[in-house]
Coordinates of C-alpha atoms in Angstrom, one line a residue:
X88 CA -39.3 1.5 12.3
X89 CA -39.9 2.7 15.8
X90 CA -40.6 5.8 17.8
X91 CA -38.3 7.5 20.3
X92 CA -39.0 6.6 23.8
X93 CA -38.6 10.1 25.1
X94 CA -39.6 13.4 23.4
X95 CA -37.6 16.6 23.2
X96 CA -39.7 19.6 23.9
X97 CA -38.1 21.6 21.0
X98 CA -37.7 19.9 17.7
X99 CA -35.7 21.6 15.0
X100 CA -38.2 20.7 12.3
X101 CA -40.5 23.4 13.6
X102 CA -39.3 26.9 13.1
X103 CA -39.0 28.3 16.6
X104 CA -39.4 31.9 15.4
X105 CA -42.9 31.0 14.3
X106 CA -43.9 29.0 17.4
X107 CA -46.9 31.2 18.2
X108 CA -49.4 28.5 17.0
X109 CA -51.2 28.1 20.3
X110 CA -52.2 31.7 20.5
X111 CA -54.4 33.3 17.8
X112 CA -53.4 36.7 16.5
X113 CA -55.5 39.7 17.3
X114 CA -56.5 40.0 13.6
X115 CA -57.6 36.4 13.6
X116 CA -59.6 37.0 16.8
X117 CA -61.3 40.0 15.2
X118 CA -62.1 37.9 12.1
X119 CA -63.6 35.2 14.3
X120 CA -65.8 37.7 16.1
X121 CA -67.1 39.1 12.9
X122 CA -67.8 35.6 11.5
X123 CA -69.9 34.7 14.5
X124 CA -72.3 37.6 14.1
X125 CA -74.7 35.1 12.4
X126 CA -75.3 37.2 9.3
X127 CA -73.9 37.2 5.8
X128 CA -73.6 41.0 5.9
X129 CA -70.2 41.0 7.5
X130 CA -68.8 38.6 4.9
X131 CA -70.2 41.0 2.2
X132 CA -68.3 43.9 3.8
X133 CA -65.1 41.8 3.7
X134 CA -65.7 40.8 0.1
X135 CA -66.2 44.4 -0.9
X136 CA -62.8 45.3 0.5
X137 CA -61.3 42.4 -1.4
X138 CA -63.1 43.6 -4.6
X139 CA -61.5 47.0 -4.1
X140 CA -58.1 45.5 -3.8
X141 CA -58.8 43.3 -6.9
X142 CA -59.8 46.4 -8.9
X143 CA -56.5 48.1 -7.8
X144 CA -54.6 45.3 -9.6
X145 CA -55.6 46.9 -12.9
X146 CA -53.8 50.1 -12.0
X147 CA -50.7 51.1 -13.9
X148 CA -48.6 52.1 -10.9
X149 CA -46.7 49.2 -9.5
X150 CA -46.7 50.4 -5.9
X151 CA -50.5 50.5 -6.1
X152 CA -50.7 46.9 -7.2
X153 CA -48.2 45.9 -4.5
X154 CA -50.4 47.4 -1.8
X155 CA -53.4 45.7 -3.2
X156 CA -51.7 42.3 -3.3
X157 CA -50.6 42.8 0.3
X158 CA -54.2 43.6 1.3
X159 CA -55.4 40.4 -0.5
X160 CA -52.8 38.3 1.3
X161 CA -53.8 39.8 4.7
X162 CA -57.5 39.0 3.9
X163 CA -56.7 35.4 3.0
X164 CA -54.5 35.0 6.1
X165 CA -57.2 36.2 8.5
X166 CA -60.3 34.8 6.9
X167 CA -61.1 32.2 4.3
X168 CA -63.2 34.3 1.9
X169 CA -65.1 31.5 0.1
X170 CA -67.9 33.8 -1.1
X171 CA -65.4 36.2 -2.8
X172 CA -63.5 33.2 -4.3
X173 CA -66.6 31.7 -5.7
X174 CA -67.4 35.0 -7.6
X175 CA -63.9 36.3 -8.4
X176 CA -61.6 33.3 -8.5
X177 CA -60.6 33.5 -12.2
X178 CA -60.2 37.3 -12.2
X179 CA -57.9 37.1 -9.1
X180 CA -55.8 34.3 -10.6
X181 CA -55.2 36.0 -13.9
X182 CA -54.4 39.4 -12.4
X183 CA -51.8 37.7 -10.2
X184 CA -50.4 35.9 -13.2
X185 CA -50.1 39.2 -15.0
X186 CA -48.2 40.6 -12.0
X187 CA -45.8 37.6 -12.3
X188 CA -45.3 38.4 -16.0
X189 CA -44.7 42.1 -15.8
X190 CA -44.2 43.2 -12.1
X191 CA -41.2 44.1 -10.0
X192 CA -39.5 41.5 -7.8
X193 CA -41.6 42.6 -4.9
X194 CA -44.8 42.5 -6.8
X195 CA -44.0 39.0 -8.2
X196 CA -43.3 37.8 -4.7
X197 CA -46.6 39.1 -3.4
X198 CA -48.5 37.7 -6.4
X199 CA -46.9 34.3 -5.9
X200 CA -48.0 34.3 -2.3
X201 CA -51.5 35.3 -3.2
X202 CA -51.8 32.5 -5.7
X203 CA -50.6 30.0 -3.1
X204 CA -53.1 31.2 -0.6
X205 CA -55.8 31.0 -3.3
X206 CA -54.9 27.4 -4.0
X207 CA -55.0 26.5 -0.3
X208 CA -58.4 28.2 0.1
X209 CA -60.1 26.6 -2.9
X210 CA -58.7 23.1 -2.1
X211 CA -58.9 20.2 -4.5
X212 CA -61.3 20.4 -7.4
X213 CA -61.9 22.2 -10.8
X214 CA -60.6 25.6 -9.6
X215 CA -57.4 24.0 -8.3
X216 CA -56.9 22.3 -11.6
X217 CA -57.2 25.7 -13.4
X218 CA -54.6 27.2 -11.0
X219 CA -52.2 24.4 -11.9
X220 CA -52.8 24.5 -15.6
X221 CA -52.6 28.3 -15.9
X222 CA -49.7 28.8 -13.5
X223 CA -46.9 26.3 -14.3
X224 CA -45.8 27.9 -17.6
X225 CA -45.5 31.5 -16.4
X226 CA -43.8 30.4 -13.2
X227 CA -41.4 28.3 -15.1
X228 CA -40.6 31.1 -17.6
X229 CA -40.1 33.6 -14.7
X230 CA -37.7 31.2 -12.9
X231 CA -35.6 30.9 -16.0
X232 CA -35.2 34.6 -16.3
X233 CA -34.8 35.4 -12.6
X234 CA -31.6 36.6 -11.1
X235 CA -33.2 37.9 -7.9
X236 CA -33.3 35.5 -4.9
X237 CA -36.5 36.9 -3.4
X238 CA -38.3 36.5 -6.6
X239 CA -36.9 33.0 -7.2
X240 CA -37.8 31.7 -3.8
X241 CA -41.3 33.1 -4.0
X242 CA -41.8 31.5 -7.4
X243 CA -40.6 28.1 -6.1
X244 CA -42.9 28.2 -3.1
X245 CA -45.9 29.1 -5.2
X246 CA -45.1 26.3 -7.6
X247 CA -44.8 23.9 -4.7
X248 CA -48.1 24.9 -3.0
X249 CA -50.1 24.9 -6.3
X250 CA -48.7 21.4 -7.3
X251 CA -49.2 20.0 -3.8
X252 CA -52.9 21.1 -3.7
X253 CA -53.8 20.6 -7.4
X254 CA -51.7 17.8 -8.9
X255 CA -53.6 14.5 -9.3
X256 CA -51.2 12.7 -11.6
X257 CA -47.7 11.6 -10.8
X258 CA -46.4 13.2 -14.0
X259 CA -47.7 16.6 -12.9
X260 CA -45.7 16.5 -9.7
X261 CA -42.6 15.2 -11.5
X262 CA -42.9 18.1 -13.9
X263 CA -42.8 20.6 -11.1
X264 CA -40.0 18.8 -9.3
X265 CA -38.0 18.8 -12.6
X266 CA -38.5 22.6 -13.0
X267 CA -37.1 23.0 -9.5
X268 CA -34.2 20.7 -10.0
X269 CA -33.1 22.4 -13.2
X270 CA -32.3 25.5 -11.1
X271 CA -29.5 23.6 -9.5
X272 CA -28.5 21.6 -12.5
X273 CA -29.2 23.9 -15.5
X274 CA -28.6 22.7 -19.1
X275 CA -25.8 25.1 -20.3
X276 CA -24.7 25.8 -23.8
X277 CA -21.0 25.5 -24.8
X278 CA -20.5 29.2 -24.4
X279 CA -22.4 29.7 -21.2
X280 CA -20.5 30.0 -17.9
X281 CA -22.3 28.5 -14.9
X282 CA -23.2 31.0 -12.2
X283 CA -23.0 30.1 -8.5
X284 CA -26.5 29.6 -7.1
X285 CA -27.2 31.7 -3.9
X286 CA -27.6 29.8 -0.7
X287 CA -31.2 31.0 -0.3
X288 CA -32.2 29.6 -3.6
X289 CA -30.5 26.3 -3.0
X290 CA -32.3 26.0 0.3
X291 CA -35.7 26.8 -1.4
X292 CA -35.1 24.3 -4.2
X293 CA -34.3 21.5 -1.8
X294 CA -37.2 22.4 0.6
X295 CA -39.8 22.7 -2.2
X296 CA -38.5 19.6 -3.9
X297 CA -38.7 17.6 -0.7
X298 CA -42.2 19.0 0.1
X299 CA -43.5 17.6 -3.2
X300 CA -41.6 14.3 -2.7
X301 CA -43.9 13.7 0.3
X302 CA -46.8 13.2 -2.2
X303 CA -44.9 10.9 -4.6
X304 CA -45.5 7.2 -4.8
X305 CA -45.9 4.3 -7.1
X306 CA -43.7 5.5 -9.9
X307 CA -41.2 3.5 -11.9
X308 CA -37.9 3.6 -10.1
X309 CA -34.8 4.8 -12.0
X310 CA -31.8 4.0 -9.8
X311 CA -29.6 6.6 -11.6
X312 CA -31.9 9.4 -10.5
X313 CA -32.2 8.6 -6.8
X314 CA -28.5 7.8 -6.5
X315 CA -27.7 11.3 -8.0
X316 CA -30.1 13.0 -5.6
X317 CA -28.7 11.3 -2.5
X318 CA -25.1 12.1 -3.7
X319 CA -26.0 15.7 -4.3
X320 CA -27.7 16.2 -1.0
X321 CA -24.7 14.6 0.7
X322 CA -22.5 17.3 -0.9
X323 CA -24.8 20.0 0.5
X324 CA -24.2 18.7 4.1
X325 CA -20.6 20.0 3.7
X326 CA -21.7 23.6 2.6
X327 CA -21.0 26.6 4.8
X328 CA -24.5 27.8 4.9
X329 CA -26.5 26.3 7.7
X330 CA -29.9 26.6 6.1
X331 CA -28.6 24.6 3.1
X332 CA -27.3 21.9 5.4
X333 CA -30.6 21.7 7.3
X334 CA -32.7 21.5 4.2
X335 CA -30.5 18.7 2.8
X336 CA -30.7 16.8 6.1
X337 CA -34.5 16.9 6.0
X338 CA -34.6 15.7 2.4
X339 CA -32.2 12.8 3.1
X340 CA -34.3 11.7 6.1
X341 CA -37.4 11.7 3.9
X342 CA -35.6 9.7 1.2
X343 CA -34.4 7.0 3.7
X344 CA -37.8 7.0 5.4
X345 CA -39.3 5.5 2.2
X346 CA -37.2 2.4 2.6
X347 CA -34.8 3.0 -0.2
X348 CA -32.4 0.3 1.0
X349 CA -35.1 -2.4 1.0
X350 CA -36.2 -1.2 -2.4
X351 CA -32.7 -1.2 -3.8
X352 CA -32.0 -4.7 -2.3
X353 CA -35.3 -6.2 -3.6
X354 CA -35.8 -4.4 -6.9
X355 CA -33.8 -5.8 -9.8
X356 CA -36.1 -4.4 -12.5
X357 CA -35.3 -1.2 -14.4
X358 CA -38.1 1.2 -15.6
X359 CA -38.1 -0.3 -19.1
X360 CA -38.8 -3.8 -17.7
X361 CA -35.3 -5.3 -18.1
X362 CA -33.8 -7.2 -15.3
X363 CA -30.5 -6.2 -13.5
X364 CA -28.2 -9.2 -13.1
X365 CA -24.8 -9.8 -11.6
X366 CA -22.5 -6.9 -11.2
X367 CA -24.9 -4.1 -12.2
X368 CA -27.4 -5.1 -9.5
X369 CA -24.7 -5.6 -6.8
X370 CA -23.1 -2.2 -7.7
X371 CA -26.3 -0.3 -7.3
X372 CA -27.1 -1.7 -3.9
X373 CA -23.5 -1.4 -2.8
X374 CA -23.5 2.2 -3.9
X375 CA -26.5 3.0 -1.7
X376 CA -24.9 1.4 1.3
X377 CA -21.7 3.4 0.7
X378 CA -23.7 6.6 0.4
X379 CA -25.5 5.9 3.7
X380 CA -22.3 5.2 5.5
X381 CA -20.8 8.6 4.3
X382 CA -24.0 10.4 5.3
X383 CA -24.0 8.9 8.7
X384 CA -20.6 10.3 9.4
X385 CA -21.6 13.7 8.1
X386 CA -24.8 13.7 10.2
X387 CA -23.0 12.6 13.3
X388 CA -20.5 15.5 12.9
X389 CA -23.3 18.1 12.3
X390 CA -25.2 16.9 15.4
X391 CA -22.3 17.8 17.6
X392 CA -20.9 20.8 15.7
X393 CA -19.3 23.4 17.9
X394 CA -20.2 27.1 17.5
X395 CA -18.1 29.1 15.1
X396 CA -17.6 32.6 14.1
X397 CA -20.8 34.3 13.0
X398 CA -23.1 31.5 14.1
X399 CA -25.9 32.3 16.5
X400 CA -26.9 29.9 19.3
X401 CA -30.4 29.6 18.0
X402 CA -29.3 28.5 14.5
X403 CA -26.7 26.1 15.9
X404 CA -29.2 24.5 18.3
X405 CA -31.6 24.1 15.4
X406 CA -29.0 22.3 13.4
X407 CA -27.9 20.1 16.3
X408 CA -31.4 19.1 17.1
X409 CA -32.3 18.3 13.5
X410 CA -29.3 16.1 12.9
X411 CA -29.6 14.3 16.2
X412 CA -33.1 13.4 15.0
X413 CA -31.7 12.3 11.6
X414 CA -28.9 10.3 13.3
X415 CA -31.3 8.4 15.6
X416 CA -33.5 7.7 12.6
X417 CA -30.7 6.4 10.3
X418 CA -29.1 4.3 13.1
X419 CA -32.0 3.0 15.0
X420 CA -35.2 3.8 13.0
X421 CA -36.6 6.1 15.7
X422 CA -38.8 8.8 14.2
X423 CA -39.2 12.1 16.0
X424 CA -42.6 12.3 17.7
X425 CA -44.1 15.8 17.7
X426 CA -47.2 17.1 19.4
X427 CA -48.1 20.7 18.4
X428 CA -50.7 22.9 20.1
X429 CA -53.1 24.7 17.7
X430 CA -55.5 26.8 19.6
X431 CA -57.0 24.3 22.1
X432 CA -56.3 21.3 19.9
X433 CA -53.3 19.0 19.6
X434 CA -51.8 17.8 16.3
X435 CA -49.7 14.7 16.4
X436 CA -47.0 13.9 13.8
X437 CA -44.8 10.8 13.6
X438 CA -43.2 10.7 10.1
X439 CA -40.6 12.8 8.3
X440 CA -43.2 13.3 5.6
X441 CA -45.7 14.8 8.0
X442 CA -43.0 17.0 9.6
X443 CA -41.8 18.3 6.3
X444 CA -45.3 19.1 5.1
X445 CA -46.1 20.9 8.4
X446 CA -42.9 22.8 8.5
X447 CA -43.3 24.0 4.9
X448 CA -46.9 25.1 5.2
X449 CA -46.3 26.7 8.6
X450 CA -43.5 28.8 6.9
X451 CA -45.6 29.6 3.9
X452 CA -48.7 30.6 5.8
X453 CA -46.8 32.6 8.5
X454 CA -49.4 34.5 10.5
X455 CA -52.2 32.8 8.8
X456 CA -51.1 29.3 9.9
X457 CA -53.4 29.0 12.9
X458 CA -56.5 30.3 11.1
X459 CA -56.0 27.9 8.2
X460 CA -55.3 25.0 10.5
X461 CA -58.5 25.7 12.4
X462 CA -60.8 26.4 9.4
X463 CA -59.2 25.0 6.2
X464 CA -60.8 21.7 5.3
X465 CA -57.9 20.8 2.9
X466 CA -55.4 21.0 5.8
X467 CA -57.7 19.0 8.0
X468 CA -57.5 16.3 5.4
X469 CA -53.8 16.5 4.8
X470 CA -52.9 16.2 8.5
X471 CA -55.9 14.2 9.7
X472 CA -56.7 17.1 12.0
X473 CA -60.1 17.7 13.4
X474 CA -60.2 20.9 15.6
X475 CA -62.8 21.3 18.2
X476 CA -65.8 23.6 17.4
X477 CA -64.8 27.1 18.3
X478 CA -67.1 29.0 20.6
X479 CA -66.7 32.8 20.8
X480 CA -68.9 34.7 23.3
X481 CA -70.8 31.4 23.8
X482 CA -72.0 31.3 20.2
X483 CA -71.0 28.5 17.9
X484 CA -69.5 29.6 14.5
X485 CA -72.2 30.0 11.9
X486 CA -71.5 29.2 8.3
X487 CA -72.5 31.6 5.6
X488 CA -75.0 30.4 3.0
X489 CA -72.2 30.1 0.4
X490 CA -70.0 28.1 2.8
X491 CA -73.0 25.7 3.4
X492 CA -73.3 25.2 -0.4
X493 CA -69.6 24.7 -0.8
X494 CA -69.0 22.3 2.2
X495 CA -72.2 20.7 3.4
X496 CA -73.9 19.7 0.2
X497 CA -73.0 16.0 -0.6
X498 CA -72.8 16.9 -4.3
X499 CA -70.6 20.0 -3.7
X500 CA -67.3 20.3 -5.6
X501 CA -65.5 20.4 -2.3
X502 CA -67.0 17.1 -1.0
X503 CA -66.3 15.3 -4.3
X504 CA -62.7 16.7 -4.3
X505 CA -62.3 15.7 -0.7
X506 CA -63.2 12.1 -1.4
X507 CA -60.7 12.0 -4.3
X508 CA -58.0 13.6 -2.0
X509 CA -58.6 11.1 0.8
X510 CA -58.5 8.1 -1.5
X511 CA -55.1 9.3 -2.7
X512 CA -53.9 9.8 0.8
X513 CA -55.0 6.3 1.8
X514 CA -53.1 4.8 -1.2
X515 CA -50.0 6.7 -0.2
X516 CA -50.3 5.6 3.4
X517 CA -50.7 2.0 2.5
X518 CA -47.8 2.0 0.0
X519 CA -45.5 3.8 2.4
X520 CA -45.6 0.8 4.7
X521 CA -43.7 -1.1 2.0
X522 CA -41.4 1.7 1.1
X523 CA -41.2 3.4 -2.2
X524 CA -39.2 6.2 -3.6
X525 CA -39.6 8.1 -6.8
X526 CA -37.6 11.1 -8.1
X527 CA -38.7 12.9 -11.2
X528 CA -35.5 14.5 -12.4
X529 CA -36.2 14.2 -16.1
X530 CA -33.4 14.4 -18.7
X531 CA -30.4 14.5 -16.4
X532 CA -28.5 12.0 -18.6
X533 CA -28.2 14.6 -21.3
X534 CA -25.9 16.7 -19.1

């Protein structure tokens, strides 16, 4: 593997409509000024507003609950309310889950976003474990009964974020990936007619599935599953919807980054321990090479696609740039190098895994991305990012008493969880040098 000798200034992996990362929003600036006052009183005021919004989630009127959820999301975007979370974590989680079970599509979408922000704010640890344990079943049930694209996409993104933050076992991540995959490959009864999946949902499934794949490693490899995933993503490259094509291209780049060809060439053992010999072994490896050859032709075509009816220049350029990156990677092993400004700091990324993680979290956090990248310890660990200490009006940011207990104490839940998270990241980084790929698609053989 190598890195490209020259850098393009605009890389398609980063959503250009959200490229305001180097400038903090006015609400973030106001939040910072309040935090620097040096007292816990300001935080108490913020928490009282959050508690009012939390109380409103008990109201019978759906529109009232929607407004309350929107206020909670705004609060978590502009400030990391650790003191409120320490006191009201369980109540907020279960009220949001109630909204998922009984709310309108809009309320469900807001509740999903609030749960995702809650997970990112609490980070790894016991509270994160509770979010995962309590959320998977209602999210899975809601996905099965959903016919609304907005609702489905929000549920998928919530499941992805919660699993990314909270899952500590491979099986937990595989379970969430399987739930996502079944939306594209449902198990249908003999009298059930398959319904075409909307492009927005296909894009969300592929994006969330790939986002979780960035955390996967060390599983038993089932050649049938990864061959099916590559074949399916290849078919998506021929779809009319540009967002579908782009999400499939990113997923394929991630799969090949893991060294799937080397693994296929060197691994003759199936998950049950039996050894592949003769034709079966050669067929599996040959099939991968054939798929890569087909994908190369598709990617080459998409990297030079001419504009067509209804296509905007911005979308077309995003596609061309992405597939130029993918083509260089598949042909020469060059990985796109990206340097991103966040406030006065620079974040460097040099793997598809990092790019996919950043792009997804940037999309999910939206206007709260800069604030979380500057102040969220979990994201600092994920990206190896250490921002400079912020100084506003010449005064260094002062932690509240609760933040000191949560973050500075060696025996705090946060520090214990951080150690566990970093150990997992080190293992992943070490194993990626060899190249592994694992796909948890479950019981696809039964179809």
